Amino acid sequence: MRISTSVFLTDETIHPVRLAQELEQRGFGGLYLPEHTHIPVSRRSPAPGGGPLPREYGRTLDPLTALSAAAAVTTRLVLGTAVSLVAQHDPIVLAKQVATLDWMSGGRFTLGVGLGWNREEALDHGVQWARRRSQVRDHLALMRALWAAEPTAHQGGFCSVEASEAHPKPVRPGGPRVLLGGAADDRLFADVAEHADGWMPIGGGGLTGTLPRLRRYAPDAEVVPAYVQPSPGKLARLRDLGAAEVILALPAASEPAVLRALDDYSRYL
């Protein structure tokens, strides 16, 4: 089971280059970053964990840019999003960005995909909130058309592209590893089966009950819990449940604080 990390990197935290170097030197498997383009101050959407929204949400670095910097100073570290808000992107541009990062890193990129929770942020991007699940599916389908070996067209309800030359291609034929984030339900598990390589639940709790439901839809799907607060017992349980990778949550903090957390987490490697 690969031990990776996730963190809200901002303009006030450890730099992505320093973090990536430290992770690879210490033997961690990967670095996964979240995405928020902006946080409208109206704050009508409640914070995911309840209470005030932590400061780092409104200061997150662009994940693909930060991961490109991390790719340039590492050779083995898996680089991913946890998660990318795909509905908020022009999918033609996002397909190019993902393919370029994957190619530059030698195939080390994982696209973690989420539906989003902040309605105001999504509406500023023109997302149809009630239909965002369908929009994410459509965007992923267009991106896969551009990643295909031969020019391939896509015509969908939200986006379309003519059969086109689109290079570079991701290293893996058909596109990089894709993990879908979100709460356990039948719609999500059907999407995992049709559109992704696996499921990225938050925290890893309740998997004993939900994994049988996932397996009915996607018997071979990877399970990659993200933003996990680790303990020896929790990681042993996730390993026994067949988690392919566990992504441990690092603090959105200064370099000394993050390095102390890495020192602590190194005992799980």
Short mmCIF file of C-alpha atoms in Angstrom, two decimals:
data_model
loop_
_atom_site.label_atom_id
_atom_site.label_comp_id
_atom_site.label_asym_id
_atom_site.label_seq_id
_atom_site.Cartn_x
_atom_site.Cartn_y
_atom_site.Cartn_z
CA MET A 1 0.00 0.00 0.00
CA ARG A 2 1.55 3.26 -1.13
CA ILE A 3 1.70 6.05 1.47
CA SER A 4 1.18 9.46 -0.10
CA THR A 5 0.29 12.90 1.19
CA SER A 6 -2.28 15.64 0.58
CA VAL A 7 -2.06 19.27 1.61
CA PHE A 8 -3.60 22.68 0.97
CA LEU A 9 -0.54 24.50 -0.36
CA THR A 10 -0.87 28.28 -0.33
CA ASP A 11 1.27 31.40 -0.60
CA GLU A 12 1.77 31.12 3.19
CA THR A 13 2.80 27.46 3.48
CA ILE A 14 5.82 25.37 2.59
CA HIS A 15 6.78 25.80 -1.08
CA PRO A 16 5.74 22.94 -3.40
CA VAL A 17 9.31 22.42 -4.60
CA ARG A 18 10.64 22.01 -1.04
CA LEU A 19 7.78 19.71 -0.09
CA ALA A 20 8.19 17.52 -3.17
CA GLN A 21 11.92 17.16 -2.57
CA GLU A 22 11.40 16.22 1.07
CA LEU A 23 8.68 13.71 0.21
CA GLU A 24 10.79 11.92 -2.37
CA GLN A 25 13.91 11.90 -0.22
CA ARG A 26 11.96 10.38 2.68
CA GLY A 27 10.32 7.70 0.53
CA PHE A 28 6.70 8.89 0.39
CA GLY A 29 4.74 7.77 -2.63
CA GLY A 30 2.93 10.87 -3.82
CA LEU A 31 1.70 14.44 -3.45
CA TYR A 32 -1.95 15.32 -4.06
CA LEU A 33 -3.27 18.89 -4.11
CA PRO A 34 -6.80 20.34 -3.94
CA GLU A 35 -8.33 23.05 -6.10
CA HIS A 36 -10.29 26.22 -5.44
CA THR A 37 -9.99 29.07 -7.91
CA HIS A 38 -11.61 31.50 -5.45
CA ILE A 39 -13.98 31.51 -2.46
CA PRO A 40 -16.82 34.06 -2.74
CA VAL A 41 -17.04 35.96 0.54
CA SER A 42 -20.83 35.57 0.71
CA ARG A 43 -20.13 32.10 2.19
CA ARG A 44 -23.67 30.83 1.59
CA SER A 45 -22.31 27.31 1.03
CA PRO A 46 -21.46 25.74 4.40
CA ALA A 47 -17.92 24.52 4.95
CA PRO A 48 -17.47 20.77 4.38
CA GLY A 49 -16.52 20.14 8.01
CA GLY A 50 -18.90 22.68 9.48
CA GLY A 51 -17.88 25.87 11.30
CA PRO A 52 -15.74 28.64 9.79
CA LEU A 53 -13.98 27.86 6.54
CA PRO A 54 -10.22 27.50 7.13
CA ARG A 55 -8.08 30.33 5.78
CA GLU A 56 -6.23 28.09 3.31
CA TYR A 57 -9.33 27.46 1.16
CA GLY A 58 -9.20 30.97 -0.24
CA ARG A 59 -5.44 30.91 -0.80
CA THR A 60 -4.80 27.56 -2.52
CA LEU A 61 -2.18 27.42 -5.24
CA ASP A 62 -3.27 26.28 -8.67
CA PRO A 63 -2.66 22.53 -8.38
CA LEU A 64 -1.42 21.82 -11.91
CA THR A 65 1.07 24.68 -11.78
CA ALA A 66 2.34 23.63 -8.35
CA LEU A 67 2.56 19.98 -9.41
CA SER A 68 4.53 20.96 -12.52
CA ALA A 69 7.11 22.59 -10.25
CA ALA A 70 7.13 19.43 -8.11
CA ALA A 71 7.57 17.25 -11.20
CA ALA A 72 10.67 19.19 -12.23
CA VAL A 73 12.54 18.35 -9.00
CA THR A 74 11.48 14.72 -8.55
CA THR A 75 11.70 11.48 -10.50
CA ARG A 76 9.50 8.97 -8.65
CA LEU A 77 6.85 10.91 -6.75
CA VAL A 78 3.25 10.40 -7.91
CA LEU A 79 1.61 13.78 -8.58
CA GLY A 80 -2.13 14.21 -8.37
CA THR A 81 -5.17 16.31 -7.65
CA ALA A 82 -7.41 15.69 -4.67
CA VAL A 83 -9.49 16.93 -6.24
CA SER A 84 -9.75 18.83 -9.52
CA LEU A 85 -13.08 20.60 -10.03
CA VAL A 86 -13.40 19.47 -13.62
CA ALA A 87 -16.77 21.11 -14.29
CA GLN A 88 -15.18 24.52 -13.65
CA HIS A 89 -12.68 24.09 -16.49
CA ASP A 90 -12.71 24.42 -20.24
CA PRO A 91 -12.19 20.70 -20.90
CA ILE A 92 -10.14 21.23 -24.05
CA VAL A 93 -7.65 23.37 -22.10
CA LEU A 94 -7.68 21.00 -19.12
CA ALA A 95 -7.02 18.01 -21.38
CA LYS A 96 -3.93 19.78 -22.73
CA GLN A 97 -2.71 20.75 -19.26
CA VAL A 98 -3.13 17.25 -17.87
CA ALA A 99 -1.51 15.59 -20.87
CA THR A 100 1.44 17.99 -20.73
CA LEU A 101 2.03 17.46 -17.02
CA ASP A 102 1.71 13.70 -17.36
CA TRP A 103 4.11 13.63 -20.32
CA MET A 104 6.65 15.92 -18.63
CA SER A 105 6.59 13.83 -15.46
CA GLY A 106 7.01 10.52 -17.25
CA GLY A 107 3.46 9.32 -16.58
CA ARG A 108 3.34 10.15 -12.87
CA PHE A 109 0.09 12.15 -12.87
CA THR A 110 -3.22 11.05 -11.32
CA LEU A 111 -6.36 13.07 -11.99
CA GLY A 112 -8.52 13.06 -8.88
CA VAL A 113 -11.92 14.44 -9.86
CA GLY A 114 -14.59 16.02 -7.67
CA LEU A 115 -18.04 17.55 -8.10
CA GLY A 116 -17.37 20.45 -5.73
CA TRP A 117 -19.24 21.70 -2.68
CA ASN A 118 -19.08 25.51 -3.06
CA ARG A 119 -22.08 26.48 -5.15
CA GLU A 120 -21.08 30.15 -5.41
CA GLU A 121 -17.62 29.30 -6.74
CA ALA A 122 -19.08 26.92 -9.33
CA LEU A 123 -21.74 29.39 -10.49
CA ASP A 124 -19.06 31.98 -11.19
CA HIS A 125 -17.61 29.45 -13.65
CA GLY A 126 -20.97 28.95 -15.35
CA VAL A 127 -21.54 25.49 -13.88
CA GLN A 128 -25.14 24.28 -13.84
CA TRP A 129 -25.11 23.27 -10.19
CA ALA A 130 -27.92 20.72 -10.29
CA ARG A 131 -26.38 19.09 -13.36
CA ARG A 132 -22.72 19.24 -12.41
CA ARG A 133 -22.41 15.45 -12.23
CA SER A 134 -23.48 15.18 -15.87
CA GLN A 135 -21.16 18.05 -16.76
CA VAL A 136 -18.19 16.28 -15.17
CA ARG A 137 -18.98 13.11 -17.13
CA ASP A 138 -19.19 15.10 -20.37
CA HIS A 139 -15.93 16.94 -19.72
CA LEU A 140 -14.11 13.69 -18.96
CA ALA A 141 -15.45 12.13 -22.16
CA LEU A 142 -14.19 15.07 -24.22
CA MET A 143 -10.80 14.91 -22.53
CA ARG A 144 -10.51 11.20 -23.32
CA ALA A 145 -11.35 11.95 -26.96
CA LEU A 146 -8.39 14.35 -27.11
CA TRP A 147 -6.13 11.81 -25.36
CA ALA A 148 -7.05 9.05 -27.83
CA ALA A 149 -4.33 7.73 -30.14
CA GLU A 150 -6.21 8.80 -33.26
CA PRO A 151 -8.19 12.02 -33.84
CA THR A 152 -11.53 11.46 -32.14
CA ALA A 153 -14.59 13.72 -32.01
CA HIS A 154 -16.88 14.23 -29.03
CA GLN A 155 -20.37 15.69 -29.06
CA GLY A 156 -21.99 16.09 -25.66
CA GLY A 157 -24.65 18.08 -23.88
CA PHE A 158 -22.14 20.49 -22.30
CA CYS A 159 -19.14 20.45 -24.64
CA SER A 160 -17.91 19.20 -27.99
CA VAL A 161 -14.75 18.96 -30.03
CA GLU A 162 -14.03 17.98 -33.62
CA ALA A 163 -11.65 15.14 -34.36
CA SER A 164 -8.33 16.87 -33.78
CA GLU A 165 -4.60 16.53 -33.52
CA ALA A 166 -3.85 17.00 -29.83
CA HIS A 167 -0.38 16.37 -28.47
CA PRO A 168 1.39 15.52 -26.25
CA LYS A 169 -0.53 12.43 -25.25
CA PRO A 170 -0.54 11.13 -21.69
CA VAL A 171 2.02 8.36 -21.22
CA ARG A 172 -0.61 5.69 -20.53
CA PRO A 173 -2.74 4.96 -23.61
CA GLY A 174 -6.17 6.51 -23.22
CA GLY A 175 -5.17 8.93 -20.50
CA PRO A 176 -3.75 9.09 -16.99
CA ARG A 177 -5.11 7.32 -13.93
CA VAL A 178 -8.46 8.85 -12.93
CA LEU A 179 -9.98 8.63 -9.44
CA LEU A 180 -13.44 9.96 -8.62
CA GLY A 181 -13.98 11.62 -5.27
CA GLY A 182 -17.26 11.87 -3.44
CA ALA A 183 -19.52 10.31 -0.86
CA ALA A 184 -20.53 6.68 -1.26
CA ASP A 185 -23.69 6.24 -3.32
CA ASP A 186 -24.84 4.19 -6.27
CA ARG A 187 -24.54 7.06 -8.76
CA LEU A 188 -20.93 7.64 -7.84
CA PHE A 189 -20.05 3.96 -7.99
CA ALA A 190 -21.67 3.66 -11.43
CA ASP A 191 -19.55 6.61 -12.56
CA VAL A 192 -16.42 4.96 -11.16
CA ALA A 193 -17.21 1.83 -13.16
CA GLU A 194 -17.76 3.77 -16.40
CA HIS A 195 -15.35 6.70 -16.20
CA ALA A 196 -12.50 6.02 -13.76
CA ASP A 197 -9.88 3.69 -12.38
CA GLY A 198 -11.00 4.04 -8.79
CA TRP A 199 -12.68 5.86 -5.92
CA MET A 200 -11.08 8.54 -3.71
CA PRO A 201 -13.14 8.76 -0.49
CA ILE A 202 -12.31 11.39 2.11
CA GLY A 203 -10.94 10.10 5.40
CA GLY A 204 -11.44 6.38 4.83
CA GLY A 205 -14.19 5.91 7.42
CA GLY A 206 -17.06 3.49 6.86
CA LEU A 207 -15.36 1.54 4.08
CA THR A 208 -16.22 -1.83 5.58
CA GLY A 209 -19.86 -1.12 4.80
CA THR A 210 -19.48 0.74 1.50
CA LEU A 211 -16.88 -1.37 -0.32
CA PRO A 212 -19.31 -4.22 -1.08
CA ARG A 213 -21.56 -1.67 -2.83
CA LEU A 214 -18.62 -0.35 -4.86
CA ARG A 215 -17.58 -3.88 -5.85
CA ARG A 216 -21.04 -4.60 -7.27
CA TYR A 217 -20.45 -1.83 -9.79
CA ALA A 218 -16.68 -1.86 -10.22
CA PRO A 219 -15.07 -5.11 -8.98
CA ASP A 220 -11.53 -4.04 -9.88
CA ALA A 221 -11.67 -0.35 -8.94
CA GLU A 222 -8.83 1.04 -6.84
CA VAL A 223 -9.72 2.53 -3.46
CA VAL A 224 -7.54 5.48 -2.47
CA PRO A 225 -8.66 7.25 0.74
CA ALA A 226 -7.49 10.87 0.87
CA TYR A 227 -6.96 13.41 3.66
CA VAL A 228 -6.53 10.60 6.16
CA GLN A 229 -5.47 11.42 9.71
CA PRO A 230 -3.22 8.41 10.33
CA SER A 231 -2.83 5.97 13.16
CA PRO A 232 -1.25 2.50 13.06
CA GLY A 233 -4.63 0.82 13.53
CA LYS A 234 -6.35 2.89 10.84
CA LEU A 235 -3.67 2.22 8.24
CA ALA A 236 -3.65 -1.49 9.04
CA ARG A 237 -7.43 -1.59 8.57
CA LEU A 238 -7.23 0.23 5.24
CA ARG A 239 -4.50 -2.14 4.08
CA ASP A 240 -6.62 -5.13 5.05
CA LEU A 241 -9.56 -3.66 3.12
CA GLY A 242 -7.41 -3.57 0.00
CA ALA A 243 -6.64 0.13 -0.32
CA ALA A 244 -4.18 0.59 -3.16
CA GLU A 245 -2.86 3.83 -1.70
CA VAL A 246 -3.56 5.98 1.34
CA ILE A 247 -3.13 9.75 1.17
CA LEU A 248 -2.25 11.26 4.55
CA ALA A 249 -3.29 14.82 5.39
CA LEU A 250 -0.49 17.29 6.03
CA PRO A 251 -1.11 20.62 7.77
CA ALA A 252 -1.42 23.77 5.66
CA ALA A 253 1.51 25.25 7.52
CA SER A 254 5.01 26.67 7.33
CA GLU A 255 7.99 24.58 6.29
CA PRO A 256 9.14 23.70 9.85
CA ALA A 257 5.64 22.51 10.85
CA VAL A 258 5.19 20.42 7.71
CA LEU A 259 8.63 18.83 8.09
CA ARG A 260 7.76 17.89 11.68
CA ALA A 261 4.61 16.21 10.38
CA LEU A 262 6.68 14.32 7.80
CA ASP A 263 9.04 13.17 10.53
CA ASP A 264 6.03 11.79 12.38
CA TYR A 265 4.44 10.21 9.31
CA SER A 266 7.71 8.53 8.30
CA ARG A 267 7.02 5.78 10.83
CA TYR A 268 4.19 4.55 8.59
CA LEU A 269 6.43 3.97 5.57
#
